PDB file of C-alpha atoms in Angstrom:
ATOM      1  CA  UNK Q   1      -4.546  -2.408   2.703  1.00 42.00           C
ATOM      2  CA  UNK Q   2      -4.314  -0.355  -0.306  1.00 48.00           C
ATOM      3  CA  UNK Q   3      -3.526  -1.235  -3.516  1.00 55.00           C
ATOM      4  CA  UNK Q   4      -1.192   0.887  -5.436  1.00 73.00           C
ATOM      5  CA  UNK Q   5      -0.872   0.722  -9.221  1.00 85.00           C
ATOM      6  CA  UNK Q   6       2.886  -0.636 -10.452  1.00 91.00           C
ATOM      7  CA  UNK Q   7       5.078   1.358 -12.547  1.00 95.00           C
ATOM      8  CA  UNK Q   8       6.625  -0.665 -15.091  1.00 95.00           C
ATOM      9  CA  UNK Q   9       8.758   0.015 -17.788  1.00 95.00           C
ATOM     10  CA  UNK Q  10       7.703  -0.896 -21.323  1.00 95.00           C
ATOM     11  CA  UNK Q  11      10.102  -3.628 -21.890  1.00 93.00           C
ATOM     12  CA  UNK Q  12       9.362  -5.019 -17.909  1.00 92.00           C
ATOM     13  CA  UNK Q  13       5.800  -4.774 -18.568  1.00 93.00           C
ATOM     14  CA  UNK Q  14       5.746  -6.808 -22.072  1.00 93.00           C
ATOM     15  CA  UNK Q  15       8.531  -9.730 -19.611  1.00 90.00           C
ATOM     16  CA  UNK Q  16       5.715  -9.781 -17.050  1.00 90.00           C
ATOM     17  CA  UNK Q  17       3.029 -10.746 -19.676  1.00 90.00           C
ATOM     18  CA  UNK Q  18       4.331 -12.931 -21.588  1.00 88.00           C
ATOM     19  CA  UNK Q  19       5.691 -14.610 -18.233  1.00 85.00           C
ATOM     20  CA  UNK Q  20       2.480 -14.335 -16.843  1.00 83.00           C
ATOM     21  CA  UNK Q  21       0.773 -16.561 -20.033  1.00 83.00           C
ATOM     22  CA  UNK Q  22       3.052 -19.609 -19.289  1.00 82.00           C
ATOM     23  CA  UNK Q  23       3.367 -19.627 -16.011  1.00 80.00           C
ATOM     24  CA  UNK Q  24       2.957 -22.328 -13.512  1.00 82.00           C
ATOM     25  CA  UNK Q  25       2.235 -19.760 -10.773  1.00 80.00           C
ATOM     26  CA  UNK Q  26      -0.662 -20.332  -7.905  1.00 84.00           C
ATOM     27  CA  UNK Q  27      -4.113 -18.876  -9.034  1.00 87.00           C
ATOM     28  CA  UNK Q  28      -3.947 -16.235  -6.360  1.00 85.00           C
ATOM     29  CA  UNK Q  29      -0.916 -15.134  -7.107  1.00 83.00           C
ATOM     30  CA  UNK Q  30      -1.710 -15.517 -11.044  1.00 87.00           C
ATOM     31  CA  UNK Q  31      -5.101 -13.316 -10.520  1.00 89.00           C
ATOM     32  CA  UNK Q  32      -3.078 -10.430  -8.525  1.00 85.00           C
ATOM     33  CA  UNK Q  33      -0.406 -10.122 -11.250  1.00 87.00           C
ATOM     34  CA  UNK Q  34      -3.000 -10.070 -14.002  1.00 90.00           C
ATOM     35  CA  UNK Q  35      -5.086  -7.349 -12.306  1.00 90.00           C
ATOM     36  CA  UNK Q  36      -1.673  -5.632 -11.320  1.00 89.00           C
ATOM     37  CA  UNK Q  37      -0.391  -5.836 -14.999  1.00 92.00           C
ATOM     38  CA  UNK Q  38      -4.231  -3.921 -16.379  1.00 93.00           C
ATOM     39  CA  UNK Q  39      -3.809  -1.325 -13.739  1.00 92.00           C
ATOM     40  CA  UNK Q  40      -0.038  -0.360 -14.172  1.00 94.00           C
ATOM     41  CA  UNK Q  41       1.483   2.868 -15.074  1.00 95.00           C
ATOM     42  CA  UNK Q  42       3.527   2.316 -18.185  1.00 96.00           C
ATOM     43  CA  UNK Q  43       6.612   4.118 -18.266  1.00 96.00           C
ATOM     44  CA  UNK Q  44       9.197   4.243 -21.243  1.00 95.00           C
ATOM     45  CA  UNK Q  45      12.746   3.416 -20.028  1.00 89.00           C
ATOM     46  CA  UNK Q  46      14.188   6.190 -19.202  1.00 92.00           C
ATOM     47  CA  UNK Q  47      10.906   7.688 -17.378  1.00 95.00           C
ATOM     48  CA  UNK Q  48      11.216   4.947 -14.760  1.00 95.00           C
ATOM     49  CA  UNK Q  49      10.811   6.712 -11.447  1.00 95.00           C
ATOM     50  CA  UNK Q  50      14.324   5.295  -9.410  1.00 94.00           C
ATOM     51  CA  UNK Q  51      12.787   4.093  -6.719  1.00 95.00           C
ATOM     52  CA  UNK Q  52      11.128   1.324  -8.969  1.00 95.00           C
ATOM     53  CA  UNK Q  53      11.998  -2.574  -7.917  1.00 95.00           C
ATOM     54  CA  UNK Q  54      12.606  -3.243 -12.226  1.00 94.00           C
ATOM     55  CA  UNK Q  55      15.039  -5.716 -13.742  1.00 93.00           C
ATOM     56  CA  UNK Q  56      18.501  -4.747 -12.960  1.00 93.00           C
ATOM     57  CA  UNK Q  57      17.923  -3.306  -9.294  1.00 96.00           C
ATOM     58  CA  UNK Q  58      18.801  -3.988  -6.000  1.00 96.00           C
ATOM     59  CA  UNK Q  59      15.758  -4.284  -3.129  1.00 96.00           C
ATOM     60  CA  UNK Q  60      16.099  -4.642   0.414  1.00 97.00           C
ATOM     61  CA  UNK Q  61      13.041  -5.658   2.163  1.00 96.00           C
ATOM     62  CA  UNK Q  62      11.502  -6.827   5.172  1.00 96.00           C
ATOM     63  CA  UNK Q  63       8.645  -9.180   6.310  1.00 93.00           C
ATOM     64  CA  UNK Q  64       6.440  -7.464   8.611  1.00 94.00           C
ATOM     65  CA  UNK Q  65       5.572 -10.554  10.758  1.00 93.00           C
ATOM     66  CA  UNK Q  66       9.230 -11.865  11.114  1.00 94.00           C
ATOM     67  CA  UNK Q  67      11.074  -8.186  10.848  1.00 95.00           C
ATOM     68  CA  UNK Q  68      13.664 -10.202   8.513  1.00 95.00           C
ATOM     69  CA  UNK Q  69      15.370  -8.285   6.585  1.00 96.00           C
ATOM     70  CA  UNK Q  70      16.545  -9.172   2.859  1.00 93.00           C
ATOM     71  CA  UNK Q  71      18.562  -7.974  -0.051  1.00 95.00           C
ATOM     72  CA  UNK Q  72      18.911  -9.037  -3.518  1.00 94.00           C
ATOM     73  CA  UNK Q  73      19.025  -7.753  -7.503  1.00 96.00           C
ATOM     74  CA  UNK Q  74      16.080  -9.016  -9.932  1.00 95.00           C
ATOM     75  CA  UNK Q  75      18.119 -10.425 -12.866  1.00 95.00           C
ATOM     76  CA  UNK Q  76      16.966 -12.567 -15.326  1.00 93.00           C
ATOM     77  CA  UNK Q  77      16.660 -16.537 -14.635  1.00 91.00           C
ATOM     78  CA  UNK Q  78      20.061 -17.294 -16.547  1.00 94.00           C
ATOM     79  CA  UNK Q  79      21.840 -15.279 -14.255  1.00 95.00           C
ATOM     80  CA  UNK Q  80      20.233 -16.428 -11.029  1.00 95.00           C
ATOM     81  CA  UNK Q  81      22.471 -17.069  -8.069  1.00 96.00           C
ATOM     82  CA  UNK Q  82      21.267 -17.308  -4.615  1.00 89.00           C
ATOM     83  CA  UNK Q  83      24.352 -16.974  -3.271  1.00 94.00           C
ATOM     84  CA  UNK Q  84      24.894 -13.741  -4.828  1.00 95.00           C
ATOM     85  CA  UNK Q  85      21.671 -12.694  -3.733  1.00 94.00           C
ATOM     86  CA  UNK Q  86      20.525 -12.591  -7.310  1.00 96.00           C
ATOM     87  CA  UNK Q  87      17.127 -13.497  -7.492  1.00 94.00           C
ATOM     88  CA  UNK Q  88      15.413 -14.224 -10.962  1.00 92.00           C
ATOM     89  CA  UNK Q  89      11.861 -11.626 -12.096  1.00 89.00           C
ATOM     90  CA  UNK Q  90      10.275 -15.072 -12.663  1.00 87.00           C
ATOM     91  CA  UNK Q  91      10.826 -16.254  -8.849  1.00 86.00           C
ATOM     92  CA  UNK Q  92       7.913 -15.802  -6.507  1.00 82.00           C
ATOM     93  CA  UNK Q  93       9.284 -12.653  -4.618  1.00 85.00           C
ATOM     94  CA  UNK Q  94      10.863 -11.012  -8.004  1.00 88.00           C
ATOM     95  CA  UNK Q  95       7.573 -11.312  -9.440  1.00 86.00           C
ATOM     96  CA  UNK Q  96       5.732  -9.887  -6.281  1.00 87.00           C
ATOM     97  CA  UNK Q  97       8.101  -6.899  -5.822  1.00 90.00           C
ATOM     98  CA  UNK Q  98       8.232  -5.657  -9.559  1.00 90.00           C
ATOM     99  CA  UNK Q  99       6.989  -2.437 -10.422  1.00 94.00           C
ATOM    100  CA  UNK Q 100       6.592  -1.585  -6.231  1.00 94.00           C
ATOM    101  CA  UNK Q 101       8.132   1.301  -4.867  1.00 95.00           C
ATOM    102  CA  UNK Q 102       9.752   2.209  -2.009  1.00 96.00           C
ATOM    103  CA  UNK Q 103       7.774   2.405   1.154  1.00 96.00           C
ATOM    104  CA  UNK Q 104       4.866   0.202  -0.613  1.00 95.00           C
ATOM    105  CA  UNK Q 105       3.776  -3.566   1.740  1.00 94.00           C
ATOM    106  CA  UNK Q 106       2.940  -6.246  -0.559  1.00 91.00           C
ATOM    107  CA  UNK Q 107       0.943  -9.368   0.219  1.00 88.00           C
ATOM    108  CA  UNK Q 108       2.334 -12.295  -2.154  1.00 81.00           C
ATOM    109  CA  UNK Q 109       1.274 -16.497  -1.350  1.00 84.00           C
ATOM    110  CA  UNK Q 110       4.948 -18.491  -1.001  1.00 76.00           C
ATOM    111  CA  UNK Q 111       5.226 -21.889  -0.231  1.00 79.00           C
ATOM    112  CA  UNK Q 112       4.295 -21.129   3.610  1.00 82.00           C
ATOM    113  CA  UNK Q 113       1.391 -19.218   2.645  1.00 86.00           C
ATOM    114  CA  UNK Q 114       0.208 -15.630   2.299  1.00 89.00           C
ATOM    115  CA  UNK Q 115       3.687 -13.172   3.592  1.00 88.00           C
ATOM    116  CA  UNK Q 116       3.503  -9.141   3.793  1.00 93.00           C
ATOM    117  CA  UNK Q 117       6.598  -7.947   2.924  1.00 93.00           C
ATOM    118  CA  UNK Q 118       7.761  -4.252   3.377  1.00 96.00           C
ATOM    119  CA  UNK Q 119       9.777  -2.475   0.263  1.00 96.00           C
ATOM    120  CA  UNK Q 120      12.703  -0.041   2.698  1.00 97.00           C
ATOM    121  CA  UNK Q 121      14.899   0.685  -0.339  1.00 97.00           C
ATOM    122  CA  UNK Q 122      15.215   0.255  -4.073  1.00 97.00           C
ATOM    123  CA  UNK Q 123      18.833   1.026  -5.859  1.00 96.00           C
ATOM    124  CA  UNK Q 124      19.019   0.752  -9.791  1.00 91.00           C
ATOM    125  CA  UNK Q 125      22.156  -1.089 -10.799  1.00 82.00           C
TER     126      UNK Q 125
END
């Protein structure tokens, strides 16, 4: 599988760091986001490419072994709400998709173990 680099946007970028420094997150999934985070592009806001999961947008992806399909916005953790399909940057799959593009497979360890999820669309709210 190949690894792409993430685009990130200057503020997203600085909100994944300084998540990633006190975060309770598995080592593997700790080690990918820190070698993620040295190899991103760095984009300034407005640069973003639209296509970007960021804070604020709407994904809808798929697991590749199950076909199951979600949807949800990356908000931030005060605003979570499941049932609104909004799904806080700090959860495990907000943190997985961010900086992805459309098109791009991600591997990402949940609580069932090691998941490839497929990215089929990315709208900016």
């Amino acid at each position: 599988m190949e690894t792409k680099s993430l685009s990130l946007s200057k503020s997203d970028f600085k909100l994944l760091k300084e998540h990633l420094e006190k975060s309770n997150m598995s080592a593997y999934n700790k080690e990918k986001l820190q070698a993620e985070l040295k190899a991103a592009t760095i984009y300034s806001e407005d640069e973003l490419p639209a296509d970007v999961v960021c804070l604020k947008s709407e994904a809808r992806i798929a697991n590749v072994k199950t076909g199951k399909e979600f949807t949800f916005k990356l908000v931030m953790p005060e605003e979570a709400n499941i049932k609104l399909q909004k799904v806080s940057v700090f959860a495990p799959i907000g943190i997985a998709l961010f900086g992805y593009r459309t098109g791009d497979s991600i591997n990402w360890e949940m609580p069932d173990g090691i998941q490839e999820f497929k990215i089929l669309e990315v709208n900016r709210l």
